[in-house]
């Protein structure tokens, strides 16, 4: 694997950002945390501390809520919807202008390959914001053709208005930090809400840079706040807060359940949850092998497998199982493991030593439960949290590596020897999660029938996890509540007011 040494020179803007004191962004200014704690930010490729950030406290969340409540009524509310869209468009342009710095910070903080970080900043930073900017002046209510009892003789008009839901608490994970931040910020602002973002303590840097960019774009003070800190303190403070009207969370299922309980036990704030996944990739013998093999690799190993939509259960028909497994193993020879700044790296490090050890314990469970290790299976490198892309064949549905979300570069392969779609769907659905999935076949009837039988929020045909700002994304079963992206992704940030006028 590539050594972490000889990294390319970082841009001056990145160096300047890293060198400064990292405070909390509340009411349009970087302010001192009210607590003494700091968090070391570690480069997962080198294990070096790249900078420190101040950890906020419950008292800081209270300050941010006051700022966000007041911003909800001020200059922000006074903007016309079109002006709000223009602020978002400026925000998007400035994200593009800061692309290199944002991408470098993402690689340092999260470990992902630079090329992926650049692609994400453009596609899931700037373009995502532009997509939601376009919604600002298209948020419409309805007129309802009823005549209430109070107006038997005269006329009446009933209409609905869509209003911002209020102050949003956004809690995000570390696997794709800038995309996760933007997923929350863009629809919140498009809806006219104000937002307090709590980045993951393991990868907060791009969220903080976004605060500077938003300010420069003209987002009024208090509309977008960033409060770092640990999940159990600052995350819990957001989900329990009486003056926050909505929490939008992406992360693990266990924490999602804790947040839902906190919301229910406080002010019944609205909650959307984008949680875990263990998505099936179903391959029939007539699939286009030239397309399916690289796609299986991307589905399973993109972001080192640290992504909720990862296709980590490969269900392949027995007639082509050997050919598919051989093809995947051959393709993985080109998936170089290394520092994200090395140009040929396709697999960076896992986020932390804890995550690496967790993934390795799943690999050990796979071996112990009798799965056949076809390739990989090792942690590598003297420094950094690297794990080889790993493929297990001969898996059985009840194995730990087939049932649990590993959030690492591990693909479990099961075979089926039937064309009975009920049986295949049962295998595909034999998991608590239901986030993504794909079906690979040239038989379009079979494809559509099977898609309709798979209980996931997104099931693609002849591609995996087609992600676009306009395509709704979210999970069934224990993968979560609600949808993000697209028009549906705006809905949870709005509330409906119905008004009847009698005349
Ligand atoms: P992961 O296992 O991928 O780190 P988590 O679900 O643990 O995912 O973390 C996702 C986010 O949730 C992080 O920002 C983390 O700080 C936050 N978090 C962790 N525990 C809690 C909690 N009890 N309440 C609210 N947020 C939390």
PDB file of N, CA and C in Angstrom, residues 291-350:
ATOM      1  N   UNK A 291     -20.497  -4.543 -16.796  1.00  0.00           N
ATOM      2  CA  UNK A 291     -20.999  -3.432 -15.967  1.00  0.00           C
ATOM      3  C   UNK A 291     -21.139  -3.845 -14.515  1.00  0.00           C
ATOM      4  N   UNK A 292     -21.576  -5.093 -14.296  1.00  0.00           N
ATOM      5  CA  UNK A 292     -21.906  -5.469 -12.924  1.00  0.00           C
ATOM      6  C   UNK A 292     -20.659  -5.579 -12.041  1.00  0.00           C
ATOM      7  N   UNK A 293     -19.564  -6.063 -12.590  1.00  0.00           N
ATOM      8  CA  UNK A 293     -18.386  -6.284 -11.736  1.00  0.00           C
ATOM      9  C   UNK A 293     -17.868  -4.963 -11.134  1.00  0.00           C
ATOM     10  N   UNK A 294     -17.568  -3.943 -11.972  1.00  0.00           N
ATOM     11  CA  UNK A 294     -17.105  -2.693 -11.340  1.00  0.00           C
ATOM     12  C   UNK A 294     -18.151  -2.075 -10.424  1.00  0.00           C
ATOM     13  N   UNK A 295     -19.422  -2.284 -10.770  1.00  0.00           N
ATOM     14  CA  UNK A 295     -20.456  -1.682  -9.934  1.00  0.00           C
ATOM     15  C   UNK A 295     -20.541  -2.369  -8.574  1.00  0.00           C
ATOM     16  N   UNK A 296     -20.343  -3.699  -8.558  1.00  0.00           N
ATOM     17  CA  UNK A 296     -20.321  -4.409  -7.265  1.00  0.00           C
ATOM     18  C   UNK A 296     -19.190  -3.839  -6.401  1.00  0.00           C
ATOM     19  N   UNK A 297     -18.042  -3.605  -7.017  1.00  0.00           N
ATOM     20  CA  UNK A 297     -16.896  -3.067  -6.247  1.00  0.00           C
ATOM     21  C   UNK A 297     -17.232  -1.685  -5.699  1.00  0.00           C
ATOM     22  N   UNK A 298     -17.797  -0.839  -6.556  1.00  0.00           N
ATOM     23  CA  UNK A 298     -18.145   0.515  -6.074  1.00  0.00           C
ATOM     24  C   UNK A 298     -19.211   0.437  -4.988  1.00  0.00           C
ATOM     25  N   UNK A 299     -20.202  -0.425  -5.215  1.00  0.00           N
ATOM     26  CA  UNK A 299     -21.304  -0.516  -4.251  1.00  0.00           C
ATOM     27  C   UNK A 299     -20.783  -0.935  -2.884  1.00  0.00           C
ATOM     28  N   UNK A 300     -19.842  -1.843  -2.871  1.00  0.00           N
ATOM     29  CA  UNK A 300     -19.387  -2.370  -1.579  1.00  0.00           C
ATOM     30  C   UNK A 300     -18.263  -1.544  -0.959  1.00  0.00           C
ATOM     31  N   UNK A 301     -17.394  -0.968  -1.804  1.00  0.00           N
ATOM     32  CA  UNK A 301     -16.144  -0.430  -1.254  1.00  0.00           C
ATOM     33  C   UNK A 301     -15.992   1.086  -1.356  1.00  0.00           C
ATOM     34  N   UNK A 302     -16.962   1.773  -1.973  1.00  0.00           N
ATOM     35  CA  UNK A 302     -16.916   3.242  -2.015  1.00  0.00           C
ATOM     36  C   UNK A 302     -16.861   3.774  -0.583  1.00  0.00           C
ATOM     37  N   UNK A 303     -16.007   4.718  -0.328  1.00  0.00           N
ATOM     38  CA  UNK A 303     -15.788   5.267   1.024  1.00  0.00           C
ATOM     39  C   UNK A 303     -15.396   4.167   2.010  1.00  0.00           C
ATOM     40  N   UNK A 304     -14.615   3.194   1.500  1.00  0.00           N
ATOM     41  CA  UNK A 304     -14.132   2.103   2.359  1.00  0.00           C
ATOM     42  C   UNK A 304     -15.285   1.272   2.934  1.00  0.00           C
ATOM     43  N   UNK A 305     -16.422   1.315   2.260  1.00  0.00           N
ATOM     44  CA  UNK A 305     -17.601   0.603   2.784  1.00  0.00           C
ATOM     45  C   UNK A 305     -18.277   1.348   3.923  1.00  0.00           C
ATOM     46  N   UNK A 306     -17.751   2.518   4.252  1.00  0.00           N
ATOM     47  CA  UNK A 306     -18.349   3.314   5.335  1.00  0.00           C
ATOM     48  C   UNK A 306     -19.463   4.177   4.739  1.00  0.00           C
ATOM     49  N   UNK A 307     -20.452   3.530   4.172  1.00  0.00           N
ATOM     50  CA  UNK A 307     -21.559   4.325   3.661  1.00  0.00           C
ATOM     51  C   UNK A 307     -22.827   3.502   3.752  1.00  0.00           C
ATOM     52  N   UNK A 308     -23.881   4.201   4.148  1.00  0.00           N
ATOM     53  CA  UNK A 308     -25.102   3.489   4.534  1.00  0.00           C
ATOM     54  C   UNK A 308     -25.764   2.783   3.372  1.00  0.00           C
ATOM     55  N   UNK A 309     -25.543   3.256   2.153  1.00  0.00           N
ATOM     56  CA  UNK A 309     -26.218   2.631   1.012  1.00  0.00           C
ATOM     57  C   UNK A 309     -25.373   1.509   0.400  1.00  0.00           C
ATOM     58  N   UNK A 310     -24.249   1.189   1.045  1.00  0.00           N
ATOM     59  CA  UNK A 310     -23.328   0.193   0.484  1.00  0.00           C
ATOM     60  C   UNK A 310     -24.051  -1.113   0.167  1.00  0.00           C
ATOM     61  N   UNK A 311     -23.704  -1.668  -0.976  1.00  0.00           N
ATOM     62  CA  UNK A 311     -24.264  -2.967  -1.372  1.00  0.00           C
ATOM     63  C   UNK A 311     -23.355  -4.055  -0.835  1.00  0.00           C
ATOM     64  N   UNK A 312     -23.602  -4.481   0.381  1.00  0.00           N
ATOM     65  CA  UNK A 312     -22.660  -5.377   1.061  1.00  0.00           C
ATOM     66  C   UNK A 312     -23.133  -6.821   1.118  1.00  0.00           C
ATOM     67  N   UNK A 313     -24.365  -7.060   0.597  1.00  0.00           N
ATOM     68  CA  UNK A 313     -24.828  -8.452   0.475  1.00  0.00           C
ATOM     69  C   UNK A 313     -24.985  -8.738  -1.011  1.00  0.00           C
ATOM     70  N   UNK A 314     -24.063  -9.484  -1.565  1.00  0.00           N
ATOM     71  CA  UNK A 314     -24.149  -9.833  -2.983  1.00  0.00           C
ATOM     72  C   UNK A 314     -24.887 -11.165  -3.098  1.00  0.00           C
ATOM     73  N   UNK A 315     -26.063 -11.132  -3.724  1.00  0.00           N
ATOM     74  CA  UNK A 315     -26.862 -12.336  -3.930  1.00  0.00           C
ATOM     75  C   UNK A 315     -26.728 -12.693  -5.402  1.00  0.00           C
ATOM     76  N   UNK A 316     -26.023 -13.767  -5.700  1.00  0.00           N
ATOM     77  CA  UNK A 316     -25.712 -14.058  -7.096  1.00  0.00           C
ATOM     78  C   UNK A 316     -26.193 -15.465  -7.460  1.00  0.00           C
ATOM     79  N   UNK A 317     -26.760 -15.566  -8.670  1.00  0.00           N
ATOM     80  CA  UNK A 317     -27.247 -16.881  -9.119  1.00  0.00           C
ATOM     81  C   UNK A 317     -26.062 -17.838  -9.235  1.00  0.00           C
ATOM     82  N   UNK A 318     -26.314 -19.080  -8.821  1.00  0.00           N
ATOM     83  CA  UNK A 318     -25.252 -20.097  -8.758  1.00  0.00           C
ATOM     84  C   UNK A 318     -24.514 -20.247 -10.097  1.00  0.00           C
ATOM     85  N   UNK A 319     -25.244 -20.112 -11.205  1.00  0.00           N
ATOM     86  CA  UNK A 319     -24.616 -20.345 -12.510  1.00  0.00           C
ATOM     87  C   UNK A 319     -23.502 -19.348 -12.822  1.00  0.00           C
ATOM     88  N   UNK A 320     -23.564 -18.171 -12.211  1.00  0.00           N
ATOM     89  CA  UNK A 320     -22.514 -17.183 -12.512  1.00  0.00           C
ATOM     90  C   UNK A 320     -21.722 -16.789 -11.262  1.00  0.00           C
ATOM     91  N   UNK A 321     -21.963 -17.487 -10.152  1.00  0.00           N
ATOM     92  CA  UNK A 321     -21.331 -17.074  -8.891  1.00  0.00           C
ATOM     93  C   UNK A 321     -19.806 -17.083  -9.004  1.00  0.00           C
ATOM     94  N   UNK A 322     -19.246 -18.177  -9.544  1.00  0.00           N
ATOM     95  CA  UNK A 322     -17.775 -18.252  -9.604  1.00  0.00           C
ATOM     96  C   UNK A 322     -17.213 -17.151 -10.498  1.00  0.00           C
ATOM     97  N   UNK A 323     -17.877 -16.940 -11.638  1.00  0.00           N
ATOM     98  CA  UNK A 323     -17.374 -15.920 -12.569  1.00  0.00           C
ATOM     99  C   UNK A 323     -17.452 -14.529 -11.939  1.00  0.00           C
ATOM    100  N   UNK A 324     -18.543 -14.253 -11.225  1.00  0.00           N
ATOM    101  CA  UNK A 324     -18.688 -12.929 -10.612  1.00  0.00           C
ATOM    102  C   UNK A 324     -17.641 -12.738  -9.507  1.00  0.00           C
ATOM    103  N   UNK A 325     -17.477 -13.765  -8.688  1.00  0.00           N
ATOM    104  CA  UNK A 325     -16.497 -13.629  -7.590  1.00  0.00           C
ATOM    105  C   UNK A 325     -15.087 -13.445  -8.168  1.00  0.00           C
ATOM    106  N   UNK A 326     -14.761 -14.247  -9.180  1.00  0.00           N
ATOM    107  CA  UNK A 326     -13.422 -14.094  -9.801  1.00  0.00           C
ATOM    108  C   UNK A 326     -13.261 -12.696 -10.390  1.00  0.00           C
ATOM    109  N   UNK A 327     -14.315 -12.206 -11.034  1.00  0.00           N
ATOM    110  CA  UNK A 327     -14.260 -10.872 -11.640  1.00  0.00           C
ATOM    111  C   UNK A 327     -14.057  -9.789 -10.588  1.00  0.00           C
ATOM    112  N   UNK A 328     -14.760  -9.927  -9.471  1.00  0.00           N
ATOM    113  CA  UNK A 328     -14.632  -8.921  -8.400  1.00  0.00           C
ATOM    114  C   UNK A 328     -13.215  -8.951  -7.822  1.00  0.00           C
ATOM    115  N   UNK A 329     -12.697 -10.153  -7.599  1.00  0.00           N
ATOM    116  CA  UNK A 329     -11.347 -10.263  -7.028  1.00  0.00           C
ATOM    117  C   UNK A 329     -10.333  -9.655  -8.000  1.00  0.00           C
ATOM    118  N   UNK A 330     -10.501  -9.925  -9.295  1.00  0.00           N
ATOM    119  CA  UNK A 330      -9.559  -9.364 -10.283  1.00  0.00           C
ATOM    120  C   UNK A 330      -9.661  -7.840 -10.301  1.00  0.00           C
ATOM    121  N   UNK A 331     -10.879  -7.322 -10.233  1.00  0.00           N
ATOM    122  CA  UNK A 331     -11.056  -5.866 -10.258  1.00  0.00           C
ATOM    123  C   UNK A 331     -10.446  -5.219  -9.012  1.00  0.00           C
ATOM    124  N   UNK A 332     -10.536  -5.918  -7.897  1.00  0.00           N
ATOM    125  CA  UNK A 332     -10.037  -5.322  -6.654  1.00  0.00           C
ATOM    126  C   UNK A 332      -8.513  -5.168  -6.646  1.00  0.00           C
ATOM    127  N   UNK A 333      -7.844  -5.855  -7.562  1.00  0.00           N
ATOM    128  CA  UNK A 333      -6.392  -5.676  -7.655  1.00  0.00           C
ATOM    129  C   UNK A 333      -6.061  -4.216  -7.958  1.00  0.00           C
ATOM    130  N   UNK A 334      -7.006  -3.503  -8.581  1.00  0.00           N
ATOM    131  CA  UNK A 334      -6.755  -2.093  -8.926  1.00  0.00           C
ATOM    132  C   UNK A 334      -7.233  -1.140  -7.823  1.00  0.00           C
ATOM    133  N   UNK A 335      -7.884  -1.688  -6.804  1.00  0.00           N
ATOM    134  CA  UNK A 335      -8.358  -0.838  -5.709  1.00  0.00           C
ATOM    135  C   UNK A 335      -7.217  -0.665  -4.701  1.00  0.00           C
ATOM    136  N   UNK A 336      -6.368   0.310  -4.996  1.00  0.00           N
ATOM    137  CA  UNK A 336      -5.190   0.526  -4.165  1.00  0.00           C
ATOM    138  C   UNK A 336      -5.609   1.115  -2.814  1.00  0.00           C
ATOM    139  N   UNK A 337      -5.036   0.522  -1.769  1.00  0.00           N
ATOM    140  CA  UNK A 337      -5.292   1.019  -0.415  1.00  0.00           C
ATOM    141  C   UNK A 337      -4.207   2.029  -0.086  1.00  0.00           C
ATOM    142  N   UNK A 338      -4.566   3.200   0.398  1.00  0.00           N
ATOM    143  CA  UNK A 338      -3.517   4.152   0.743  1.00  0.00           C
ATOM    144  C   UNK A 338      -4.061   5.495   1.193  1.00  0.00           C
ATOM    145  N   UNK A 339      -3.116   6.392   1.412  1.00  0.00           N
ATOM    146  CA  UNK A 339      -3.452   7.760   1.807  1.00  0.00           C
ATOM    147  C   UNK A 339      -4.303   8.412   0.710  1.00  0.00           C
ATOM    148  N   UNK A 340      -5.325   9.113   1.119  1.00  0.00           N
ATOM    149  CA  UNK A 340      -6.242   9.719   0.153  1.00  0.00           C
ATOM    150  C   UNK A 340      -5.595  10.731  -0.772  1.00  0.00           C
ATOM    151  N   UNK A 341      -4.418  11.252  -0.402  1.00  0.00           N
ATOM    152  CA  UNK A 341      -3.745  12.219  -1.276  1.00  0.00           C
ATOM    153  C   UNK A 341      -2.943  11.550  -2.384  1.00  0.00           C
ATOM    154  N   UNK A 342      -2.705  10.233  -2.284  1.00  0.00           N
ATOM    155  CA  UNK A 342      -1.999   9.540  -3.370  1.00  0.00           C
ATOM    156  C   UNK A 342      -2.954   9.390  -4.556  1.00  0.00           C
ATOM    157  N   UNK A 343      -2.512   9.772  -5.761  1.00  0.00           N
ATOM    158  CA  UNK A 343      -3.457   9.829  -6.877  1.00  0.00           C
ATOM    159  C   UNK A 343      -4.079   8.480  -7.246  1.00  0.00           C
ATOM    160  N   UNK A 344      -3.402   7.351  -6.968  1.00  0.00           N
ATOM    161  CA  UNK A 344      -3.984   6.063  -7.367  1.00  0.00           C
ATOM    162  C   UNK A 344      -4.773   5.390  -6.244  1.00  0.00           C
ATOM    163  N   UNK A 345      -4.972   6.076  -5.115  1.00  0.00           N
ATOM    164  CA  UNK A 345      -5.719   5.464  -4.007  1.00  0.00           C
ATOM    165  C   UNK A 345      -7.215   5.387  -4.328  1.00  0.00           C
ATOM    166  N   UNK A 346      -7.775   4.211  -4.123  1.00  0.00           N
ATOM    167  CA  UNK A 346      -9.236   4.081  -4.216  1.00  0.00           C
ATOM    168  C   UNK A 346      -9.843   3.719  -2.873  1.00  0.00           C
ATOM    169  N   UNK A 347      -9.011   3.174  -1.972  1.00  0.00           N
ATOM    170  CA  UNK A 347      -9.497   2.847  -0.628  1.00  0.00           C
ATOM    171  C   UNK A 347      -8.614   3.552   0.385  1.00  0.00           C
ATOM    172  N   UNK A 348      -9.175   4.482   1.110  1.00  0.00           N
ATOM    173  CA  UNK A 348      -8.444   5.176   2.159  1.00  0.00           C
ATOM    174  C   UNK A 348      -8.568   4.408   3.464  1.00  0.00           C
ATOM    175  N   UNK A 349      -8.175   5.046   4.546  1.00  0.00           N
ATOM    176  CA  UNK A 349      -8.278   4.395   5.852  1.00  0.00           C
ATOM    177  C   UNK A 349      -9.703   4.436   6.385  1.00  0.00           C
ATOM    178  N   UNK A 350      -9.992   3.577   7.348  1.00  0.00           N
ATOM    179  CA  UNK A 350     -11.228   3.733   8.109  1.00  0.00           C
ATOM    180  C   UNK A 350     -11.041   4.939   9.030  1.00  0.00           C
TER     181      UNK A 350
END
